[in-house]
Amino acid sequence: MSEETLSNLSREDRTFEPPAELAEHANVTAEAYERAASDREAFWAEAAERLDWEQTWDRVLDWDDPPFAKWFVGGRLNAAYNCVDRHVEAGQGDKVAFHWVGEPADDTRTLTYQQLQDEVCKAANALTELGVKAGDRVAIYLPMLPETVVAMLACARLGAPHTVVFGGFSSDALASRLTDCEAKVVITSDGGYRRGSASPLKPAVDEARAKAAGEGFEVEHVLVVRRTGQEVDWDDAVDVWWHEAVDNASSEHTCEFFDSEHPLYVMYTSGTTGKPKGILHTTGGYLTGTSYTHHAIFDHKPETDVYWCTADVGWVTGHSYMVYGPLANGATQVMYEGTPDTPHKGRWWEIIQEYGVTIFYTAPTAIRTFMKQGREIPDGFDLSSIRLLGSVGESINPEAYMWYREVIGGDRCPIVDTWWQTETGQILISPLPGVTAGKPGSAMTAMPGIEADVVDEAGESVPDGSGGYLVVKSPWPAMLRTIWGDDERFKETYWSRFAKQGYYFAGDGAKKDDDGDIWLLGRVDDVMNVSGHRLSTTEIESALVSHPKVAEAAVVGAADETTGQAVCAFVILRDSAGDGGEDIVEELRKHVQKEIGAIAKPRQIMIVPELPKTRSGKIMRRLLKDVAEHREVGDVTTLADSSVMNLISDGLSSEKADD
Ligand code: ATP
Ligand code: MG
């Protein structure tokens, strides 16, 4: 008998059938699963045919030298041409590509596909003028502006891989990325609007450039978008204004076509578990995987839908499901510059009402923040245009799923809980909205053409009802090709754990329920061992969040003399719960016991005002574990707000442990 890999604690009986109308007209139906399973390569080849190729491939997949995959071998295409030009050529030039909404009131811009094409061509000409050639790397460090998308597409057009660095990152983070991928040019802005004020960006680039130079790496040029009009330091030898270089460039640009495996971009992971890794994505497979899944999972209808993905373009979600996937599909999108609470807490809902958003894709962390604030805020807006909701980034707790479904989706819209990673490039596990009856908290099943499974220590598939390691058993088109400049680390990180089987493993735990549907259970690094039971974070957190006074929860295992490890929980209360009352801790401990059993009952529960999160909004449990074990807090460089850890430790020292 093998030992229990991961306990299965929670039960969920609610299911929601696809709306009849959606199912009837769904882009993808149940037959896709069988078709894909019977011939996976033929299935992906058909998906690739949705794109325009200058030359088609000779071979769908080359997996002769695993784990180094090549997709659509011999094919040639241009990603920017597929995202922009081909729609204009098809007569869609007047169609809106982006309704861009700035953070300051009434600061909006509309970009049609024709305008997008003109801008991308001009930017491509300007970059060429600055010496950028195919293969050169370009860093993009910008807020959420139309120019950000234009810059990415201009790089893609030239075959110059971009690396987008989230605008909230420090000059250190920027410098390490610039040197890691040796960026020739940086595209930035004077500043951007966030939380109601103009914050500078250019100074961080100046600093990063100086740091890189100190390490012997020189950035050649910095192309600067004028957004806020604030003062900037200027180096004539290096700095160039976008409005001079790009606005004066020609809008004629004949694009070159590149090999299907030509590098498209390098994206660094969020850094939830440690030092970010530079993930390399290439062109043909990536565009196939992202555009097909966007079409299938969001049931996207280009003629009628208004799609809004709230992710920052500095994350992979912004790359795959705001830029490449949706644009390849000719989508009309909303893009918003600022924060959800500026100038008021209903800003997102106001934007949905204003633009008639029909498909809305966001993260559980945002949903839980809105739950904390109360439903009165979204209830004040007309959200009836929405027909489909999506979630990504972390597990969506059943309680948050129900709130999202009822309050934002008016109890009529399906929710797609999409599991994927920077490394996977495309969504791998998700319901299909016209096929799958969704269960609150489950990502459900692998997409057609994807072979995912949950396995035990030995790599054997676990039976339904058990937990283990989530693996992918065969290659998929948008998979990472390597870690930039480090093939060994690529093999070691993702392919060594189940090397014998040849499975991809990137660190997440999961379980199969009695129907075989997949539930994500958090990182395996975060699994707790309590009296010999291996408990995941997600289920205990979800049990806490299901209490009406709780908005958010994070659970970690702390060393314990009697049980090996003990469950420690950090909890944020809903605004309506006030301080929770005198007995709140005991109330919550009992609640967890009742929901999932005595074994999971937290030894300690700490009520905190905030949780440590990465800049992409994910909870950083390893820092909480340091607090729970009274250690010095570890590396906080990817933490969004460094004062949060002080808030938490200060609060704790004044609180006694409850046992
Ligand atoms: P790093 O790898 O640097 O620690 P990261 O893993 O947070 O950072 P991302 O690639 O942005 O970087 O995030 C992918 C991870 O997010 C997944 O491995 C998984 O843990 C989590 N995740 C994403 N979507 C879901 C989902 N729908 N359900 C559960 N977890 C999800
Ligand atoms: Mg990761």
XYZ file of C-alpha atoms and ligand atoms in Angstrom:
691
model
C 0.000 0.000 0.000
C 1.424 3.354 -0.931
C 1.039 6.122 1.612
C -1.615 8.760 1.259
C -0.233 11.372 -1.149
C -2.695 14.127 -0.324
C -5.862 13.925 1.750
C -9.214 14.520 0.170
C -11.138 16.547 2.712
C -13.936 18.508 1.143
C -17.170 17.588 -0.596
C -19.167 19.683 -2.994
C -22.520 18.663 -4.402
C -23.606 21.736 -6.315
C -23.369 21.652 -10.102
C -24.481 24.116 -12.737
C -25.487 22.955 -16.184
C -24.439 25.087 -19.160
C -27.145 27.584 -20.147
C -29.218 25.958 -22.923
C -28.780 28.877 -25.288
C -25.005 28.872 -24.870
C -24.794 25.104 -25.274
C -26.817 25.248 -28.467
C -24.482 27.723 -30.137
C -21.237 26.781 -28.423
C -18.019 27.147 -30.414
C -16.816 23.788 -29.173
C -18.957 20.795 -28.265
C -18.393 17.451 -26.553
C -17.233 15.711 -29.721
C -13.943 17.661 -29.534
C -12.750 15.539 -26.604
C -13.046 12.279 -28.498
C -11.709 13.665 -31.718
C -8.659 15.053 -29.928
C -8.076 11.853 -27.983
C -8.173 9.711 -31.108
C -5.546 11.826 -32.905
C -4.040 14.601 -30.840
C -1.696 15.865 -33.519
C -4.458 16.067 -36.116
C -6.567 17.968 -33.581
C -3.858 20.580 -32.969
C -3.111 20.800 -36.680
C -6.729 21.729 -37.236
C -6.454 24.369 -34.509
C -3.320 25.726 -36.212
C -5.266 26.077 -39.451
C -7.321 28.806 -37.768
C -4.196 30.953 -38.232
C -2.657 32.358 -41.416
C 0.631 30.707 -42.342
C 2.946 31.918 -45.067
C 4.058 28.353 -45.338
C 2.437 25.347 -43.698
C 4.361 22.859 -41.608
C 5.836 19.526 -42.689
C 5.458 17.951 -39.300
C 2.996 18.775 -36.499
C 5.170 17.780 -33.555
C 8.825 16.922 -33.188
C 9.279 15.234 -29.779
C 12.408 13.338 -30.760
C 14.526 15.085 -28.155
C 12.323 15.483 -25.078
C 11.761 17.713 -23.207
C 12.593 20.019 -26.127
C 9.468 20.224 -28.271
C 9.047 21.673 -31.730
C 5.557 22.344 -33.030
C 4.507 22.864 -36.640
C 7.999 22.193 -37.880
C 8.872 23.958 -41.115
C 5.871 26.296 -40.883
C 6.355 30.047 -41.225
C 4.125 32.825 -39.891
C 4.122 36.244 -38.264
C 2.333 36.643 -34.926
C 1.531 40.344 -35.393
C 0.194 39.725 -38.894
C -2.132 37.107 -37.423
C -3.262 39.405 -34.623
C -3.811 42.519 -36.729
C -3.230 42.637 -40.490
C -5.264 39.637 -41.447
C -8.366 41.135 -39.796
C -7.882 44.391 -41.684
C -7.421 42.465 -44.940
C -10.651 40.606 -44.165
C -12.543 43.923 -44.084
C -12.565 44.331 -40.295
C -10.437 47.493 -40.225
C -13.187 49.571 -38.640
C -13.843 47.050 -35.931
C -12.813 48.140 -32.422
C -9.823 46.216 -31.125
C -9.576 48.097 -27.832
C -11.807 50.323 -25.795
C -9.027 51.711 -23.643
C -10.040 53.301 -20.359
C -7.551 55.470 -18.485
C -7.730 55.784 -14.749
C -8.540 59.517 -14.687
C -12.231 60.073 -15.453
C -13.136 60.599 -19.132
C -9.653 59.672 -20.310
C -10.509 57.087 -22.952
C -9.235 56.021 -26.374
C -10.671 53.720 -28.987
C -8.409 51.750 -31.271
C -9.771 50.017 -34.369
C -7.921 47.186 -36.058
C -6.911 49.602 -38.830
C -5.500 52.052 -36.291
C -3.776 49.233 -34.466
C -2.162 48.144 -37.715
C -0.954 51.678 -38.448
C 0.488 52.067 -34.955
C 2.182 48.674 -34.972
C 3.756 49.369 -38.365
C 5.007 52.782 -37.237
C 6.450 51.341 -34.053
C 8.104 48.532 -36.035
C 9.707 51.136 -38.306
C 10.831 53.198 -35.317
C 12.373 50.159 -33.616
C 14.159 49.241 -36.835
C 15.527 52.768 -36.905
C 16.870 52.178 -33.377
C 18.719 49.126 -34.638
C 16.343 46.376 -33.526
C 16.558 43.273 -35.722
C 15.007 39.815 -35.616
C 16.339 37.944 -32.618
C 17.218 41.057 -30.556
C 15.470 41.295 -27.191
C 13.363 44.303 -26.259
C 12.173 44.984 -22.705
C 8.787 46.624 -22.189
C 8.216 48.355 -18.864
C 4.969 50.233 -19.246
C 1.607 50.767 -17.555
C -1.569 49.476 -19.188
C -1.552 51.761 -22.226
C -2.478 51.129 -25.860
C 1.221 51.719 -26.598
C 2.051 48.673 -24.483
C 0.140 46.358 -26.800
C 1.463 48.222 -29.835
C 5.024 47.776 -28.560
C 4.562 44.032 -28.029
C 3.085 43.540 -31.476
C 5.775 45.677 -33.112
C 8.423 43.432 -31.550
C 6.562 40.334 -32.689
C 6.311 41.822 -36.162
C 10.082 42.233 -36.272
C 10.774 38.831 -34.732
C 12.425 40.580 -31.765
C 11.395 38.680 -28.611
C 9.951 40.977 -25.964
C 10.141 40.686 -22.262
C 7.402 42.625 -20.545
C 8.265 43.609 -16.987
C 5.317 44.548 -14.782
C 5.292 48.329 -14.211
C 5.036 47.853 -10.445
C 8.413 46.148 -10.224
C 11.424 47.906 -8.758
C 14.521 48.990 -10.649
C 16.348 45.959 -9.194
C 13.824 43.519 -10.603
C 13.980 45.341 -13.922
C 17.793 45.361 -13.952
C 18.037 41.616 -13.331
C 15.629 40.910 -16.181
C 17.411 43.322 -18.541
C 20.736 41.620 -17.939
C 19.288 38.096 -17.926
C 17.891 38.464 -21.424
C 20.290 41.180 -22.619
C 17.671 43.629 -23.805
C 18.952 45.992 -26.468
C 16.121 48.503 -26.105
C 13.735 49.323 -23.251
C 10.303 50.782 -23.954
C 8.845 52.724 -21.036
C 6.893 55.876 -20.170
C 7.442 58.953 -18.066
C 4.883 57.534 -15.655
C 1.364 56.216 -15.255
C -1.799 56.750 -13.253
C -2.442 54.485 -10.309
C -4.683 55.054 -7.298
C -5.530 58.532 -8.437
C -2.072 59.959 -8.885
C 0.706 60.035 -11.444
C 3.566 57.766 -10.468
C 6.924 57.861 -12.247
C 8.438 54.979 -14.244
C 11.359 56.432 -16.170
C 13.570 56.927 -13.051
C 13.444 53.164 -12.393
C 14.647 52.538 -15.956
C 17.493 55.018 -15.503
C 18.497 53.224 -12.313
C 18.167 49.786 -13.817
C 20.235 50.827 -16.799
C 22.973 52.110 -14.493
C 22.894 48.867 -12.496
C 23.099 46.774 -15.640
C 26.001 48.892 -16.873
C 27.724 48.221 -13.543
C 27.519 44.550 -14.401
C 28.912 45.177 -17.838
C 25.671 45.213 -19.801
C 24.711 48.319 -21.791
C 21.157 49.026 -22.922
C 21.388 50.863 -26.250
C 18.177 52.868 -26.290
C 15.199 53.776 -24.160
C 12.007 54.637 -26.017
C 9.777 56.778 -23.799
C 5.996 57.174 -24.107
C 4.686 60.467 -22.735
C 1.747 59.604 -20.527
C 1.683 61.867 -17.459
C 3.816 64.757 -18.658
C 5.968 64.636 -15.515
C 9.614 65.735 -15.519
C 12.156 63.136 -16.616
C 15.944 63.025 -16.679
C 17.134 62.774 -20.239
C 20.217 61.249 -21.825
C 20.376 62.344 -25.468
C 22.630 59.472 -26.408
C 20.128 56.882 -25.230
C 16.641 58.286 -24.693
C 14.143 58.759 -27.505
C 10.559 60.029 -27.240
C 7.932 57.671 -28.607
C 5.872 60.590 -29.952
C 8.863 61.723 -31.996
C 10.189 58.388 -33.200
C 6.935 56.487 -33.663
C 4.477 59.220 -34.623
C 6.779 60.398 -37.409
C 7.488 56.924 -38.754
C 5.787 55.504 -41.822
C 2.706 53.346 -41.347
C 3.852 51.157 -44.216
C 5.739 48.100 -43.075
C 6.051 44.827 -44.894
C 6.378 42.060 -42.386
C 8.742 39.153 -42.579
C 7.592 35.633 -41.767
C 9.434 33.562 -39.199
C 9.958 29.954 -38.424
C 7.222 28.466 -36.251
C 9.794 27.963 -33.479
C 11.103 31.528 -33.636
C 11.175 32.991 -30.076
C 8.174 35.241 -29.405
C 8.841 36.330 -25.851
C 10.439 35.664 -22.496
C 8.170 36.054 -19.481
C 9.342 35.768 -15.908
C 7.057 33.790 -13.548
C 5.269 35.573 -10.686
C 7.751 34.512 -8.025
C 5.208 33.055 -5.611
C 7.524 30.216 -4.656
C 10.925 31.765 -5.219
C 13.181 33.445 -7.747
C 11.343 34.060 -11.028
C 12.267 31.939 -14.040
C 12.544 33.373 -17.582
C 10.080 31.279 -19.553
C 10.606 31.128 -23.315
C 7.624 30.941 -25.648
C 7.878 30.564 -29.406
C 5.527 31.517 -32.200
C 3.418 28.931 -34.053
C 2.490 26.575 -31.231
C 1.935 29.401 -28.779
C -0.422 31.281 -31.079
C -2.274 28.067 -31.899
C -2.699 27.126 -28.245
C -3.774 30.544 -27.024
C -6.135 31.404 -29.859
C -7.824 28.003 -29.834
C -8.372 27.980 -26.068
C -9.638 31.555 -26.091
C -12.141 30.565 -28.775
C -13.187 27.373 -26.973
C -13.164 28.283 -23.284
C -14.614 31.772 -23.545
C -16.929 30.713 -26.369
C -15.779 33.908 -27.979
C -17.964 35.281 -30.802
C -15.997 38.044 -32.523
C -19.083 39.711 -34.062
C -20.930 40.292 -30.813
C -18.746 39.836 -27.755
C -16.998 42.525 -25.751
C -14.255 40.765 -23.854
C -12.432 42.023 -20.794
C -9.495 40.315 -19.162
C -8.434 42.393 -16.162
C -4.912 40.964 -15.905
C -1.980 43.285 -16.231
C -0.110 42.807 -19.468
C 2.993 42.281 -17.323
C 1.751 38.746 -16.524
C 1.296 35.766 -18.756
C -2.485 36.123 -18.571
C -2.137 39.540 -20.194
C 0.040 38.001 -22.909
C -2.069 34.954 -23.734
C -5.589 36.211 -23.008
C -5.418 39.935 -23.675
C -2.879 40.220 -26.462
C -2.157 37.105 -28.516
C -5.183 34.813 -28.080
C -7.986 37.384 -28.335
C -6.333 39.503 -31.052
C -5.641 36.429 -33.180
C -9.398 35.813 -32.855
C -10.325 39.389 -33.851
C -11.797 40.287 -30.461
C -13.174 43.623 -29.297
C -11.723 44.217 -25.844
C -11.715 46.531 -22.889
C -8.335 47.528 -21.471
C -8.169 49.482 -18.219
C -5.179 51.418 -16.935
C -5.846 51.730 -13.237
C -6.902 50.055 -10.012
C -10.428 48.710 -9.350
C -11.084 51.182 -6.528
C -10.240 54.465 -8.258
C -11.959 56.895 -8.155
C -14.575 54.684 -6.456
C -14.980 51.039 -5.500
C -17.430 50.350 -8.312
C -15.079 51.356 -11.140
C -14.897 47.919 -12.775
C -18.661 47.467 -12.698
C -19.128 50.925 -14.135
C -16.818 49.996 -17.030
C -18.748 46.763 -17.660
C -21.998 48.738 -17.749
C -20.558 51.411 -20.004
C -19.050 49.103 -22.636
C -21.527 46.239 -22.388
C -18.867 43.691 -21.497
C -20.097 40.161 -22.263
C -17.096 38.027 -21.208
C -15.236 38.895 -18.035
C -12.011 37.198 -16.887
C -10.410 37.999 -13.549
C -8.633 36.505 -10.515
C -9.959 35.055 -7.246
C -7.975 37.602 -5.260
C -10.029 40.383 -6.865
C -13.279 38.509 -6.317
C -12.506 38.010 -2.623
C -11.684 41.703 -2.252
C -15.088 42.581 -3.685
C -16.742 40.057 -1.371
C -15.026 41.757 1.553
C -16.457 45.124 0.528
C -20.001 43.815 0.111
C -22.397 43.218 -2.777
C -24.066 46.638 -2.540
C -21.264 48.032 -4.683
C -21.674 45.825 -7.804
C -25.441 45.748 -7.211
C -25.445 49.456 -8.030
C -24.577 48.772 -11.691
C -26.214 47.057 -14.634
C -24.169 43.918 -15.284
C -26.777 42.206 -17.441
C -24.554 42.258 -20.543
C -22.273 39.599 -19.047
C -22.788 36.078 -20.381
C -19.652 34.267 -19.232
C -17.219 34.615 -16.332
C -13.668 33.353 -15.990
C -11.224 32.918 -13.124
C -7.451 32.376 -13.077
C -4.411 32.577 -10.845
C -5.364 30.561 -7.774
C -8.081 28.126 -6.837
C -11.398 29.870 -6.584
C -12.937 28.824 -3.263
C -16.489 27.483 -3.633
C -17.777 30.447 -1.611
C -16.073 32.962 -3.890
C -17.334 31.022 -6.927
C -20.920 31.261 -5.652
C -20.572 34.960 -4.951
C -19.068 35.564 -8.424
C -21.837 33.517 -10.006
C -24.702 35.160 -8.125
C -23.587 38.754 -7.709
C -21.589 39.380 -10.884
C -23.122 36.719 -13.113
C -26.742 37.252 -12.037
C -27.038 33.508 -11.444
C -27.189 32.912 -15.190
C -23.590 32.886 -16.436
C -21.294 29.881 -16.443
C -17.909 30.250 -14.754
C -14.770 28.852 -16.316
C -12.111 28.182 -13.676
C -9.005 28.004 -15.816
C -5.853 26.295 -14.598
C -2.576 27.050 -16.297
C 0.837 28.613 -15.689
C 3.355 30.971 -17.244
C 5.068 27.777 -18.356
C 2.041 26.194 -20.003
C 1.328 29.330 -22.073
C -2.269 28.287 -22.656
C -5.093 27.098 -20.406
C -4.828 23.324 -19.916
C -7.645 22.517 -17.486
C -11.037 24.218 -17.592
C -14.712 23.561 -18.100
C -16.014 24.047 -21.642
C -18.899 26.466 -21.080
C -21.289 24.800 -23.515
C -20.495 21.260 -22.404
C -19.391 21.004 -18.784
C -21.686 21.230 -15.779
C -19.483 23.367 -13.488
C -18.798 22.600 -9.837
C -17.873 25.474 -7.514
C -14.133 25.246 -6.876
C -13.186 22.720 -9.555
C -11.250 23.383 -12.753
C -12.994 20.198 -13.985
C -11.240 18.496 -16.903
C -8.267 18.728 -19.212
C -9.016 20.577 -22.427
C -9.449 18.584 -25.615
C -5.965 17.707 -26.840
C -4.433 17.854 -23.344
C -3.446 14.816 -21.295
C -3.402 15.882 -17.641
C -3.579 13.517 -14.693
C -3.147 13.286 -10.934
C -0.474 10.790 -9.898
C 1.112 9.461 -6.717
C 4.790 9.514 -5.667
C 5.555 6.705 -8.075
C 3.891 8.420 -11.012
C 0.876 6.092 -11.013
C -2.510 7.600 -11.773
C -4.477 7.923 -8.502
C -8.031 6.532 -8.321
C -11.033 8.872 -8.278
C -11.510 10.342 -4.824
C -7.754 10.698 -4.137
C -5.145 13.420 -4.267
C -1.609 13.680 -5.595
C 0.572 15.536 -8.081
C -0.795 17.243 -11.155
C 1.143 16.243 -14.268
C 0.846 16.670 -18.018
C 1.622 13.492 -19.876
C 2.233 14.668 -23.405
C 3.375 17.888 -25.097
C 0.989 20.713 -25.992
C 1.471 23.532 -28.524
C 2.001 26.560 -26.226
C 4.299 24.775 -23.797
C 7.457 26.541 -22.689
C 10.459 25.601 -24.786
C 13.085 26.212 -22.118
C 14.167 28.600 -19.368
C 15.950 31.432 -21.138
C 19.631 30.571 -21.366
C 19.378 27.603 -19.006
C 18.345 24.279 -20.556
C 19.632 22.377 -17.516
C 17.445 24.295 -15.096
C 14.530 23.713 -17.482
C 15.024 19.945 -17.348
C 15.677 19.925 -13.634
C 12.713 22.122 -12.673
C 9.947 20.595 -14.750
C 10.999 17.204 -16.054
C 13.079 15.519 -13.365
C 10.395 14.633 -10.790
C 8.723 12.140 -13.160
C 11.623 11.663 -15.543
C 11.001 7.956 -15.942
C 7.482 8.566 -17.198
C 8.418 11.685 -19.161
C 5.755 13.770 -17.428
C 5.748 17.533 -17.020
C 5.434 18.540 -13.373
C 5.352 22.129 -12.212
C 4.585 21.862 -8.560
C 0.822 21.848 -8.029
C -1.167 19.346 -5.975
C -4.610 18.232 -7.101
C -7.261 15.609 -6.530
C -9.803 13.767 -8.603
C -13.307 13.712 -7.159
C -15.612 10.726 -7.425
C -16.515 11.724 -10.985
C -12.857 12.077 -11.954
C -13.041 15.886 -12.116
C -9.902 17.788 -11.125
C -9.594 20.114 -8.115
C -6.429 22.136 -7.622
C -5.116 21.940 -4.069
C -2.246 24.462 -4.028
C 1.503 24.012 -4.311
C 2.933 20.717 -3.184
C 5.649 22.706 -1.376
C 2.899 24.079 0.859
C 1.401 20.691 1.755
C 1.226 20.152 5.539
C 1.907 16.920 7.328
C -0.316 16.747 10.399
C -0.089 13.507 12.396
C 0.833 11.653 9.241
C -1.959 13.159 7.127
C -0.930 15.209 4.162
C -3.229 18.223 4.025
C -3.408 20.807 1.261
C -3.808 24.523 1.833
C -6.718 25.076 -0.537
C -9.344 22.936 1.147
C -8.805 24.382 4.609
C -8.739 27.909 3.210
C -11.988 27.239 1.370
C -13.577 25.930 4.562
C -12.613 29.169 6.302
C -13.857 31.334 3.436
C -17.204 29.526 3.576
C -17.834 31.146 6.980
C -19.998 34.258 6.487
C -17.611 36.508 8.406
C -14.507 35.545 6.403
C -13.322 37.221 3.206
C -9.889 35.654 2.712
C -7.751 33.022 4.346
C -4.258 31.610 4.031
C -3.157 28.424 5.702
C 0.350 27.160 6.436
C 1.885 24.306 8.389
C 4.064 25.261 11.360
C 6.358 22.890 13.237
C 4.555 21.262 16.157
C 5.974 19.021 18.862
C 3.082 16.605 19.011
C 1.684 16.478 15.496
C 4.795 17.148 13.420
C 3.142 20.108 11.804
C 0.071 22.069 12.844
C -2.365 24.086 10.796
C -1.974 27.855 11.237
C -4.460 30.137 9.551
C -4.356 33.824 8.713
C -7.791 35.296 8.130
C -9.178 38.570 6.762
C -12.742 39.320 7.867
C -15.458 40.817 5.717
C -16.152 44.507 6.334
C -19.654 43.643 7.509
C -18.255 41.391 10.266
C -16.545 44.224 12.136
C -13.931 42.728 14.472
C -15.716 39.371 14.307
C -16.707 39.341 17.961
C -14.961 37.970 21.006
C -15.222 34.296 20.095
C -14.327 34.622 16.455
C -11.247 32.401 16.640
C -13.045 29.555 18.377
C -16.018 29.994 16.059
C -13.779 29.603 13.005
C -11.880 26.623 14.401
C -15.182 24.834 15.042
C -16.387 25.784 11.600
C -13.392 24.126 9.930
C -13.892 21.026 12.063
C -17.531 20.844 11.052
C -16.840 21.482 7.356
C -13.948 19.083 6.806
C -13.032 17.294 10.012
C -11.036 17.465 13.219
C -7.716 16.736 11.532
C -7.871 20.060 9.687
C -8.906 22.180 12.683
C -6.360 25.010 12.906
C -4.164 25.085 15.996
C -4.003 28.817 15.658
C -6.021 31.423 13.774
C -4.788 34.951 13.370
C -7.075 37.745 12.262
C -5.030 40.033 10.033
C -5.810 43.184 8.034
C -3.937 42.032 4.913
C -2.159 39.016 3.449
C 1.216 39.043 1.725
C 0.683 38.777 -2.026
C 2.835 38.826 -5.122
C 2.373 41.687 -7.487
C 0.049 39.458 -9.492
C -2.146 39.030 -6.403
C -1.221 35.528 -5.258
C -0.806 34.724 -1.595
C 2.819 34.082 -0.604
C 2.412 31.337 1.969
C 6.126 30.806 2.471
C 6.335 34.213 4.187
C 3.438 33.355 6.485
C 5.160 30.110 7.351
C 8.174 32.127 8.462
C 5.885 34.155 10.725
C 4.115 31.059 12.069
C 7.456 29.470 12.911
C 8.830 32.698 14.399
C 11.589 32.971 11.839
C 13.004 35.967 10.108
C 10.843 36.569 7.030
C 12.543 35.334 3.815
C 12.976 36.902 0.383
C 10.285 39.558 -0.107
C 11.416 40.987 -3.439
C 8.352 39.797 -5.323
C 5.969 40.985 -2.593
C 3.548 43.686 -3.744
C 3.539 45.686 -0.518
C 6.460 45.172 1.821
C 4.742 46.875 4.760
C 2.209 44.034 4.895
C 4.609 41.709 6.678
C 5.201 44.300 9.413
C 1.466 44.778 9.814
C 1.076 41.061 10.308
C 3.990 40.506 12.698
C 3.099 43.604 14.763
C -0.459 42.398 15.104
C 0.718 38.983 16.197
C 3.114 40.017 18.894
C 0.215 41.703 20.682
C -1.951 38.619 20.411
C -1.730 35.469 22.442
C -1.773 32.075 20.794
C -5.118 30.395 21.233
C -5.143 26.709 21.913
P 6.668 30.991 -9.467
O 6.583 29.815 -10.372
O 7.741 31.954 -9.818
O 6.622 30.646 -8.018
P 3.828 31.358 -9.960
O 3.761 29.881 -10.053
O 2.879 32.039 -9.023
O 5.315 31.855 -9.670
P 2.413 31.814 -12.439
O 2.912 31.075 -13.609
O 1.881 33.187 -12.657
O 3.585 31.979 -11.414
O 1.253 31.012 -11.731
C 0.929 29.672 -12.014
C 0.374 29.022 -10.784
O -0.840 29.664 -10.361
C -0.036 27.582 -10.950
O 1.057 26.707 -10.843
C -1.048 27.400 -9.820
O -0.398 27.165 -8.595
C -1.737 28.739 -9.776
N -2.998 28.719 -10.553
C -3.237 29.344 -11.728
N -4.520 29.156 -12.115
C -5.108 28.381 -11.177
C -6.431 27.836 -11.015
N -7.406 28.060 -11.888
N -6.655 27.069 -9.916
C -5.676 26.844 -9.012
N -4.432 27.343 -9.108
C -4.140 28.103 -10.180
Mg 5.062 28.514 -10.834
